Tab-separated table of N, CA, C and O in Angstrom:
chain	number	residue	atom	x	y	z
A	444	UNK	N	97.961	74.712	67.329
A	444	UNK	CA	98.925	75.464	66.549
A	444	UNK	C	99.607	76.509	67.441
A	444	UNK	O	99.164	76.834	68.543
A	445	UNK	N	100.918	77.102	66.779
A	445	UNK	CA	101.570	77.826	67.533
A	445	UNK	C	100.797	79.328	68.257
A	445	UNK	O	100.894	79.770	69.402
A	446	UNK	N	99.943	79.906	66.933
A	446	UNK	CA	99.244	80.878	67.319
A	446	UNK	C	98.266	80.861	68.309
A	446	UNK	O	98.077	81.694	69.196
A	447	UNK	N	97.487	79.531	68.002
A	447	UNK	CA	96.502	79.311	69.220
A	447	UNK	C	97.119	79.568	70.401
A	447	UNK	O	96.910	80.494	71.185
A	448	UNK	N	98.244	78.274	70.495
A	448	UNK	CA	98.955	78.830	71.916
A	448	UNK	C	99.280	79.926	72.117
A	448	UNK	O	99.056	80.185	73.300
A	449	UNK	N	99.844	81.031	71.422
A	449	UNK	CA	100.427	82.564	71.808
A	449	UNK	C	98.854	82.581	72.109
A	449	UNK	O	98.746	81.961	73.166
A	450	UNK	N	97.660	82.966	71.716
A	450	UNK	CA	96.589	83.778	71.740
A	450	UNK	C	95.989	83.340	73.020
A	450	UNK	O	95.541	84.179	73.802
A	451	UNK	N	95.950	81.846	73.323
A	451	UNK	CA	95.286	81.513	74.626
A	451	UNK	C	96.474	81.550	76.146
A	451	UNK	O	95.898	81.085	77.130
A	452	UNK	N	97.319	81.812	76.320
A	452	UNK	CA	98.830	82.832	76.862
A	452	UNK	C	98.414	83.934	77.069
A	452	UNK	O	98.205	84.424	78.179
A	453	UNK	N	98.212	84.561	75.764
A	453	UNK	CA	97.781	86.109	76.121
A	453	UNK	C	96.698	86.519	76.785
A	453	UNK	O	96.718	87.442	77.599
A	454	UNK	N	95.751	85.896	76.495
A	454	UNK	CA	94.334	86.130	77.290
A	454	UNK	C	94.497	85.237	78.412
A	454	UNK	O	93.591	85.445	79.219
A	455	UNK	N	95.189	84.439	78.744
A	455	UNK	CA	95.643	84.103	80.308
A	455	UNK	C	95.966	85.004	81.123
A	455	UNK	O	95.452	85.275	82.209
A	456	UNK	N	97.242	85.703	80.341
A	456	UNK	CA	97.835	86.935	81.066
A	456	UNK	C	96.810	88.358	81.107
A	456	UNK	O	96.690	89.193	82.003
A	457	UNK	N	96.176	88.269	79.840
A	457	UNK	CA	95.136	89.517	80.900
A	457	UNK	C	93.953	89.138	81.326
A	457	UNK	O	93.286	90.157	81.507
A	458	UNK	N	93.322	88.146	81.592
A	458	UNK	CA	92.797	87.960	83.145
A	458	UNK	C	93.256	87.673	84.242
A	458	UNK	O	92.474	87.983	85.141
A	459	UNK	N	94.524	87.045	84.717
A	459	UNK	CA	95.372	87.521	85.294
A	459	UNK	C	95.752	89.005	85.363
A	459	UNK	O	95.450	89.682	86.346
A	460	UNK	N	96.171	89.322	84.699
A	460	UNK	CA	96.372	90.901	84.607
A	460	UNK	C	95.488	92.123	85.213
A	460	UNK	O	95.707	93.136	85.878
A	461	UNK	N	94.138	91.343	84.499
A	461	UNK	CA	93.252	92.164	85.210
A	461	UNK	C	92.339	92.134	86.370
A	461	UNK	O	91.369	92.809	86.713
A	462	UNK	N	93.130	90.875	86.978
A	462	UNK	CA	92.046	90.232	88.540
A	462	UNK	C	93.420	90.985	89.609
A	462	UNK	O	93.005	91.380	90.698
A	463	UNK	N	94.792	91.166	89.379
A	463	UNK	CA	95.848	92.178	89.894
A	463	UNK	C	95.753	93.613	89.932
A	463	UNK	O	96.045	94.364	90.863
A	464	UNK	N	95.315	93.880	88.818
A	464	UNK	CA	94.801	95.240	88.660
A	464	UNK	C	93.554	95.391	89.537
A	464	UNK	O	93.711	96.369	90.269
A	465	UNK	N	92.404	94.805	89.733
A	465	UNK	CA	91.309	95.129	90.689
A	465	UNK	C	92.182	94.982	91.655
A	465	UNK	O	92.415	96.115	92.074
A	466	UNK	N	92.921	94.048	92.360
A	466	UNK	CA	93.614	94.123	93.547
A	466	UNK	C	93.911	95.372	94.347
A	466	UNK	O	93.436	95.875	95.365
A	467	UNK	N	94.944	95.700	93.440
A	467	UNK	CA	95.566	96.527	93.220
A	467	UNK	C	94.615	97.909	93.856
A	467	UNK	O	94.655	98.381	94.992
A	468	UNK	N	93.967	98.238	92.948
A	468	UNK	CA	92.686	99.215	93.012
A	468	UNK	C	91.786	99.508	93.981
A	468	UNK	O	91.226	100.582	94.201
A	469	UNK	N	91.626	97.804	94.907
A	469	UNK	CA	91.394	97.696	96.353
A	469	UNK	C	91.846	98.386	96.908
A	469	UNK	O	91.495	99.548	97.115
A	470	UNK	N	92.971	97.682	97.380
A	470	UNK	CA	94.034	97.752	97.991
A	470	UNK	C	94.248	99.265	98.421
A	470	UNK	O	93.900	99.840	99.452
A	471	UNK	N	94.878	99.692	97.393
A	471	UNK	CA	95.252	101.318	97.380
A	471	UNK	C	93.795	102.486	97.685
A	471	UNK	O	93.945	103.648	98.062
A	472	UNK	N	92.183	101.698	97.362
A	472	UNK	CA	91.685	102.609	97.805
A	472	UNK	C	90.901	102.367	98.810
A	472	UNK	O	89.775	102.771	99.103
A	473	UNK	N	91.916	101.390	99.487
A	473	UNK	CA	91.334	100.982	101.066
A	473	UNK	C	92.190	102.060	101.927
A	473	UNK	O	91.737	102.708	102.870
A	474	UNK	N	93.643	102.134	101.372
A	474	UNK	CA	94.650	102.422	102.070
A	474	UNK	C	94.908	103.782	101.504
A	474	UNK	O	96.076	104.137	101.664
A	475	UNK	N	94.458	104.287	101.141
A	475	UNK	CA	94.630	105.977	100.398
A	475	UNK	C	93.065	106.387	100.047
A	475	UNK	O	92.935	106.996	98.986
A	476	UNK	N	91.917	106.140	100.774
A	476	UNK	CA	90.609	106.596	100.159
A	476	UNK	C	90.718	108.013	99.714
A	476	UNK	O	90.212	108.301	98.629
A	477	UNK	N	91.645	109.444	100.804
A	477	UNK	CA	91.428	110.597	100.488
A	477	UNK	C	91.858	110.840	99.192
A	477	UNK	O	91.414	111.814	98.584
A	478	UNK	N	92.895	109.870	98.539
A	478	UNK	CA	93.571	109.831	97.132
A	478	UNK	C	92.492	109.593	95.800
A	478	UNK	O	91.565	108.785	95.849
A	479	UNK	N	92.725	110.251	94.889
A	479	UNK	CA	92.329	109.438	93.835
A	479	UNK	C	93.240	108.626	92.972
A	479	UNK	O	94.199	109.120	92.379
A	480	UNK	N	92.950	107.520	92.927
A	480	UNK	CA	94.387	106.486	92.387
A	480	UNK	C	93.495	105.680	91.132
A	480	UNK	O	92.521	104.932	91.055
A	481	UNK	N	94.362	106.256	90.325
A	481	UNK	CA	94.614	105.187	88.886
A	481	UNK	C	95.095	104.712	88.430
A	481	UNK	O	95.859	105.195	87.594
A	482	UNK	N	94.960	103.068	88.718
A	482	UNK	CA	95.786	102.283	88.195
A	482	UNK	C	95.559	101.640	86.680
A	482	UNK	O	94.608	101.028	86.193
A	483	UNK	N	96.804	102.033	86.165
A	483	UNK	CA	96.272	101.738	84.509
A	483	UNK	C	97.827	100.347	84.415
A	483	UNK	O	98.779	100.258	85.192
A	484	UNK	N	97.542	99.557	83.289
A	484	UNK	CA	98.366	98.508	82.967
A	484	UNK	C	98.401	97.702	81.912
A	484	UNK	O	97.238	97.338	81.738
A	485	UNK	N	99.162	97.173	81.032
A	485	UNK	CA	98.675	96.597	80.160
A	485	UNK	C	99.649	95.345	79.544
A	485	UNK	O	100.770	94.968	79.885
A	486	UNK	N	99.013	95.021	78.819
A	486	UNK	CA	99.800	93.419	78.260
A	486	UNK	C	100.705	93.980	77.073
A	486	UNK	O	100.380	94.479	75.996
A	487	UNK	N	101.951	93.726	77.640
A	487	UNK	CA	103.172	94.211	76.946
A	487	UNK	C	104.112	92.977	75.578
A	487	UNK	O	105.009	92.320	76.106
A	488	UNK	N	104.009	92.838	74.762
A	488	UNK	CA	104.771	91.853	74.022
A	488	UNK	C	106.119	91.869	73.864
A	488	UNK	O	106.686	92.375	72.896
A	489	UNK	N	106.703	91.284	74.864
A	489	UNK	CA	108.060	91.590	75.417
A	489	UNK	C	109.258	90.501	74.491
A	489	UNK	O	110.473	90.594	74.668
A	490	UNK	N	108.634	89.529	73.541
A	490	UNK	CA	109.662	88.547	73.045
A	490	UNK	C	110.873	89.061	72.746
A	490	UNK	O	111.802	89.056	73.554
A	491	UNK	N	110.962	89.616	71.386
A	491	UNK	CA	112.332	90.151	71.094
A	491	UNK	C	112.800	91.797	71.957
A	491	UNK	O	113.904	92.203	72.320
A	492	UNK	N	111.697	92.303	72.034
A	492	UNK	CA	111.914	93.911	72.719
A	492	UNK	C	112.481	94.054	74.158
A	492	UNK	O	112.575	95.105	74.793
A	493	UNK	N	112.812	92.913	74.523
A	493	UNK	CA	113.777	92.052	75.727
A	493	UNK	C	115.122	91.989	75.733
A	493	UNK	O	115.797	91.699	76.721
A	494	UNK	N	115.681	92.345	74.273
A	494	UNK	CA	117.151	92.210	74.160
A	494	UNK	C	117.350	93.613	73.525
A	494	UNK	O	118.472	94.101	73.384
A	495	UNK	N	116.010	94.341	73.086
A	495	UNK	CA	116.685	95.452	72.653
A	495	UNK	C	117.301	96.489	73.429
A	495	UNK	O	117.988	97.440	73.055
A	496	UNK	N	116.734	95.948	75.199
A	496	UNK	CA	117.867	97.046	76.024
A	496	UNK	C	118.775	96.137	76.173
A	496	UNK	O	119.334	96.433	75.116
A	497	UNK	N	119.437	95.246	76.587
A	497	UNK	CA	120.336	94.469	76.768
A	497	UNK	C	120.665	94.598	78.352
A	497	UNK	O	119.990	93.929	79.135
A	498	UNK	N	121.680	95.438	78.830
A	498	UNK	CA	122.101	94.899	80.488
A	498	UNK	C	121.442	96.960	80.874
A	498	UNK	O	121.971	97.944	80.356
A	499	UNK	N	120.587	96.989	81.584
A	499	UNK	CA	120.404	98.629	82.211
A	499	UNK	C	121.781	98.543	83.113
A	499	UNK	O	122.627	97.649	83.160
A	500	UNK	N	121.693	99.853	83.839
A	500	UNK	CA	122.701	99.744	84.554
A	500	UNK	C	121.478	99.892	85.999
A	500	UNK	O	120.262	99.700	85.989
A	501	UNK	N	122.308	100.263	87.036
A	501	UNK	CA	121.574	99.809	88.514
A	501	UNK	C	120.406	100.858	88.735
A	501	UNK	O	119.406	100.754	89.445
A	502	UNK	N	120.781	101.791	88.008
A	502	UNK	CA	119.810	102.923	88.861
A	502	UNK	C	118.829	103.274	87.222
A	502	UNK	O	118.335	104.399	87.145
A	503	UNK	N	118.630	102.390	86.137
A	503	UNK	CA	117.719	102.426	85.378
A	503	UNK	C	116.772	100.920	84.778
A	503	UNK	O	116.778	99.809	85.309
A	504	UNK	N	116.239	101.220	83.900
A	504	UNK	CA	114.775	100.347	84.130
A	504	UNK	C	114.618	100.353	82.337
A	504	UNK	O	114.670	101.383	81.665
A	505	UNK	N	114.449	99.168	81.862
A	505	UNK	CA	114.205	98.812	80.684
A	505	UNK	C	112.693	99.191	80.102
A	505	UNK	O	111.880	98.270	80.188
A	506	UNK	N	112.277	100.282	79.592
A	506	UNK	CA	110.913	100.506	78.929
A	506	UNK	C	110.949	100.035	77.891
A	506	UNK	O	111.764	99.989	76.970
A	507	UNK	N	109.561	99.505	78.172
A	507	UNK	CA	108.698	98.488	77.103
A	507	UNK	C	108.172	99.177	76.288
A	507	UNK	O	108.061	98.758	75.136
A	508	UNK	N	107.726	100.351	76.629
A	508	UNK	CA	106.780	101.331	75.972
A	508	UNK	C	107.242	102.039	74.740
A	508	UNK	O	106.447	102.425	73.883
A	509	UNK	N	108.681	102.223	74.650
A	509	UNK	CA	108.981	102.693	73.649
A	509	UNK	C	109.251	101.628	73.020
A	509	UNK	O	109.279	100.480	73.462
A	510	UNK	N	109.558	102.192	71.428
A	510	UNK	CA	110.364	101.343	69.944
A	510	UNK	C	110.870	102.092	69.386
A	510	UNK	O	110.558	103.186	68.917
A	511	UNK	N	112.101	101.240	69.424
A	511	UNK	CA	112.702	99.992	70.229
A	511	UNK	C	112.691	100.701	71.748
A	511	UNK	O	112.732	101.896	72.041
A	512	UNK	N	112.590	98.999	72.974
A	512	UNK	CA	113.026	99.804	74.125
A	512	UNK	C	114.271	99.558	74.423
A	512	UNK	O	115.038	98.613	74.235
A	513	UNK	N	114.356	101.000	75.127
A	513	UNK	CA	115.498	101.642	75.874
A	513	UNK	C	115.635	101.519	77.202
A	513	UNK	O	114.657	101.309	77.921
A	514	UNK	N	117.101	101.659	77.761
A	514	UNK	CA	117.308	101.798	78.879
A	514	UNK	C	116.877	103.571	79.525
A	514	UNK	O	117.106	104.558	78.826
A	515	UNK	N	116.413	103.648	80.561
A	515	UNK	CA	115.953	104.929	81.291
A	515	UNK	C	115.850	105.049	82.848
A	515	UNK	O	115.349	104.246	83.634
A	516	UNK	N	116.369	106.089	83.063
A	516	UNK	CA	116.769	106.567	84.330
A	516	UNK	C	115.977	106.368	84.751
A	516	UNK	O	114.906	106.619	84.200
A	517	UNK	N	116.076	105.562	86.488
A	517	UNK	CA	114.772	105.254	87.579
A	517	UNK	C	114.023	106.949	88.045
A	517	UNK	O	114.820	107.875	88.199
A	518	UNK	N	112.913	107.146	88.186
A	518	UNK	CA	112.599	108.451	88.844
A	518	UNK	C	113.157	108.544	90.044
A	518	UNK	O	113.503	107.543	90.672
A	519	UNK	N	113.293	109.700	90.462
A	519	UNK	CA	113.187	109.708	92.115
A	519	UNK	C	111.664	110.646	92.652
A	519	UNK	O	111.115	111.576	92.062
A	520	UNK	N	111.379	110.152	93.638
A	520	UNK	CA	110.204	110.659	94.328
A	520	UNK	C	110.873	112.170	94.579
A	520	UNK	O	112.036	112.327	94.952
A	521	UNK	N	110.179	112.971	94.378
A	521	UNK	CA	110.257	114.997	94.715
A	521	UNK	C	109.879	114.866	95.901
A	521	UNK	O	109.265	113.894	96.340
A	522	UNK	N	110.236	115.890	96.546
A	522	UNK	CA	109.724	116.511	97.807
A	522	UNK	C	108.322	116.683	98.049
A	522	UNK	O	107.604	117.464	97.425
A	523	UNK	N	107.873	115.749	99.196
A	523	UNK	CA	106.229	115.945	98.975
A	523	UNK	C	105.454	114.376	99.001
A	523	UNK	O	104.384	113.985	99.470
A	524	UNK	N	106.738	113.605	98.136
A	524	UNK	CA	105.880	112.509	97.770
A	524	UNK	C	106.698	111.397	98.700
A	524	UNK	O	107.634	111.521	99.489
A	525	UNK	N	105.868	110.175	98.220
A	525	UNK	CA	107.035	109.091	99.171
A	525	UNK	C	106.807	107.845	98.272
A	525	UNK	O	105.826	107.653	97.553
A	526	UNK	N	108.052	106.900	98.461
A	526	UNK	CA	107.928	105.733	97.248
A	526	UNK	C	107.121	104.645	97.738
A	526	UNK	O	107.170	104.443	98.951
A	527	UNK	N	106.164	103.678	96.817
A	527	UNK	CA	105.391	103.017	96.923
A	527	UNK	C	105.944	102.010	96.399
A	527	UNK	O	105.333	101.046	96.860
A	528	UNK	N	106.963	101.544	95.511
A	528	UNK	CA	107.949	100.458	94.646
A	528	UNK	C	109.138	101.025	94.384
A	528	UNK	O	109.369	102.226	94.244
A	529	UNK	N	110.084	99.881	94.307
A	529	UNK	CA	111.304	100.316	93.821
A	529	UNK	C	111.276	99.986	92.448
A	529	UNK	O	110.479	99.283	91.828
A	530	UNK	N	112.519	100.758	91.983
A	530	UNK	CA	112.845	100.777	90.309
A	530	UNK	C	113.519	98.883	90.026
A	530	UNK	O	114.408	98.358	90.696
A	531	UNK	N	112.992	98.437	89.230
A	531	UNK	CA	113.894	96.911	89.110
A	531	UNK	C	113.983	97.078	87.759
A	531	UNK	O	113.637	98.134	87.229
A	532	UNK	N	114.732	95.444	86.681
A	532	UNK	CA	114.901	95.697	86.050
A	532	UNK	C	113.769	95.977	85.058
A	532	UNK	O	114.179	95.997	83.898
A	533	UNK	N	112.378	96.211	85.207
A	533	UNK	CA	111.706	96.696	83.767
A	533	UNK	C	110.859	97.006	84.113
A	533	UNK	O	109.928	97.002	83.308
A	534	UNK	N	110.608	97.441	85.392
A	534	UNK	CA	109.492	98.869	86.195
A	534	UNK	C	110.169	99.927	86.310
A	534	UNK	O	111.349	99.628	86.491
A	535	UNK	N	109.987	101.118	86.293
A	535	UNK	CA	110.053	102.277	87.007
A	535	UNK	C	109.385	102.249	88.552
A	535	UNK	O	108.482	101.440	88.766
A	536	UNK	N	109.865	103.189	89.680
A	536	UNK	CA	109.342	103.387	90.560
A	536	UNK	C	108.503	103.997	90.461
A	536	UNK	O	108.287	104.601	89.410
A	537	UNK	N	107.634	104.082	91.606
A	537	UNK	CA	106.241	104.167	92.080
A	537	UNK	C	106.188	105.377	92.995
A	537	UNK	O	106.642	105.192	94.125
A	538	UNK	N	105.721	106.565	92.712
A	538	UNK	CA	105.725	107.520	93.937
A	538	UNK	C	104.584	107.773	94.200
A	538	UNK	O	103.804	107.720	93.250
A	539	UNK	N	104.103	108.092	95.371
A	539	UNK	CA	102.496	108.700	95.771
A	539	UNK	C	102.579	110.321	96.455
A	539	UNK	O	103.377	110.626	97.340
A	540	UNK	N	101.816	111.040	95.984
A	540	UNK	CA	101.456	112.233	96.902
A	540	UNK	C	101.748	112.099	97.765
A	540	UNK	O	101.563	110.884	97.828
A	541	UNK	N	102.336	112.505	99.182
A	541	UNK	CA	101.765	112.575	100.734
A	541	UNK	C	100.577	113.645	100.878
A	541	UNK	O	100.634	114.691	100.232
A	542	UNK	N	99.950	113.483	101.377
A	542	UNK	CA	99.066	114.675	101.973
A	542	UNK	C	99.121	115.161	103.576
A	542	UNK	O	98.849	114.485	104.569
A	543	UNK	N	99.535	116.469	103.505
A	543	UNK	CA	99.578	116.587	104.949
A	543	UNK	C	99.119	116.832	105.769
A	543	UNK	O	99.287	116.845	106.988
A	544	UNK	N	97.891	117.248	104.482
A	544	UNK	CA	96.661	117.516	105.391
A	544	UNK	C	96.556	116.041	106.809
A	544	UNK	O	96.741	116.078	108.025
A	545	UNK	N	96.264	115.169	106.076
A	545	UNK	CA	95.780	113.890	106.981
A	545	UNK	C	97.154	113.625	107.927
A	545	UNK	O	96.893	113.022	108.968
A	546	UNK	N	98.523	113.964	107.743
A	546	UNK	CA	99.949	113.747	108.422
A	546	UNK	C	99.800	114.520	109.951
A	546	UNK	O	99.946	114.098	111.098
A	547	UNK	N	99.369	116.104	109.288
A	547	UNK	CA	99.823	117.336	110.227
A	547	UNK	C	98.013	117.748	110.167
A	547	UNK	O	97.716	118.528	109.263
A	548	UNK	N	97.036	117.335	110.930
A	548	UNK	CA	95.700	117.988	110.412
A	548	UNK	C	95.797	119.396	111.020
A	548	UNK	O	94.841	120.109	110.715
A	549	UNK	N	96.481	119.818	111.601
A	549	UNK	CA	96.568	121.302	111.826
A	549	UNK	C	97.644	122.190	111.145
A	549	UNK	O	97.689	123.374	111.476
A	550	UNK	N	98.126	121.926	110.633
A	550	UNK	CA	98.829	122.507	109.700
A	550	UNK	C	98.503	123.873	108.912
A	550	UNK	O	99.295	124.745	108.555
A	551	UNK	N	97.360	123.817	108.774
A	551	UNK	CA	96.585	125.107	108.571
A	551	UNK	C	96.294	125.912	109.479
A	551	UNK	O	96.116	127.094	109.182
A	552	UNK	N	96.175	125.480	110.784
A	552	UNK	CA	95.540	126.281	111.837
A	552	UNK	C	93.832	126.047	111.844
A	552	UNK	O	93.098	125.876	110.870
A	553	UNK	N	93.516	126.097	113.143
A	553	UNK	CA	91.654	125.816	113.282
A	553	UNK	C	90.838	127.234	112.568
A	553	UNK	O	91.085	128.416	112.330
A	554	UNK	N	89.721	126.246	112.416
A	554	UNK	CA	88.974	126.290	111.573
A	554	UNK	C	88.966	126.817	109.932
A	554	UNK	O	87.977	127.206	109.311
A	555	UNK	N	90.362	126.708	109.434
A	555	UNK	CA	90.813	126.703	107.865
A	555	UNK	C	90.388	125.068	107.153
A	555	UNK	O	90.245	123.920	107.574
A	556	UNK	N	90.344	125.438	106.481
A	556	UNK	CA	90.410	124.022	105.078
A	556	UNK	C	91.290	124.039	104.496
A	556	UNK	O	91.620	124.931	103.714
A	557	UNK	N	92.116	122.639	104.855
A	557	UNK	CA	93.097	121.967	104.863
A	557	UNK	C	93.279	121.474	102.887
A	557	UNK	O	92.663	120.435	102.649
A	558	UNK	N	93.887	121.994	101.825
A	558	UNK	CA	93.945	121.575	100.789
A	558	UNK	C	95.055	120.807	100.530
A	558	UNK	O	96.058	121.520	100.526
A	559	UNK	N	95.338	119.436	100.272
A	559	UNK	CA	96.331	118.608	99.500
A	559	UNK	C	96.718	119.122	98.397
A	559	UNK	O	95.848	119.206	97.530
A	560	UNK	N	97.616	119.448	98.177
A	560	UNK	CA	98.363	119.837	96.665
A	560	UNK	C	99.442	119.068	96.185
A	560	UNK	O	100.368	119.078	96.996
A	561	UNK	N	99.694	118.342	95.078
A	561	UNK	CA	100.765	117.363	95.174
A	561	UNK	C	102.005	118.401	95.023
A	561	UNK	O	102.134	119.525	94.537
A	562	UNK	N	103.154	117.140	95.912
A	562	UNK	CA	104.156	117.942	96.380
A	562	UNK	C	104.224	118.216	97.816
A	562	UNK	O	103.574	117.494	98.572
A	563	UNK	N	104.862	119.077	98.235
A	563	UNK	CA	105.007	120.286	99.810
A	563	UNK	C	104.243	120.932	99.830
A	563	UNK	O	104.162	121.763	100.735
């Protein structure tokens, strides 16, 4: 039946979903250990809520999250941080902390403790 199929789809997509997400979670805390990174994600039901933005324009990103979704301005990364993804059509971008501690380790001067603060 039709539902079966939607229901066994959906639980395709989140084990999929969620063998990307461990990836993911690797990944970033192979490559950022001093970070704490949380990656959160989830199974979005996108059928009709697909036309309720219709065309974004270049520099925004169709959210799913609201109802109905809307078109919304891509972020830009602040001073401090640096981009990890670009904005497409139905992500937002991705920014991470820099820390400068680990960039500039003297930055403080010897023998101070070096604190990351997000941002500059």
């Amino acid at each position: 039946s039709f539902q079966s199929l939607h229901e066994d789809i959906q639980h395709y997509f989140e084990a999929l979903l969620q063998g990307l997400q461990n990836q993911v979670r690797n990944h970033l805390q192979k490559s950022y250990a001093v970070h704490k990174v949380e990656v959160d994600a989830q199974v979005i039901d996108v059928g009709e809520s697909l036309l309720d933005c219709g065309l974004c324009k270049s520099d925004e990103f169709c959210n799913f999250q609201k109802t109905p979704s809307q078109c919304e301005k891509c972020t830009l990364c602040p001073a401090g941080f640096f981009q990890m993804s670009e904005c497409s059509a139905n992500t937002d971008r991705i920014c991470q902390d820099r820390d400068e501690c680990i960039e500039s380790p003297n930055i403080c001067g010897e023998r101070v403790k070096c604190l990351n603060t997000p941002g500059k």
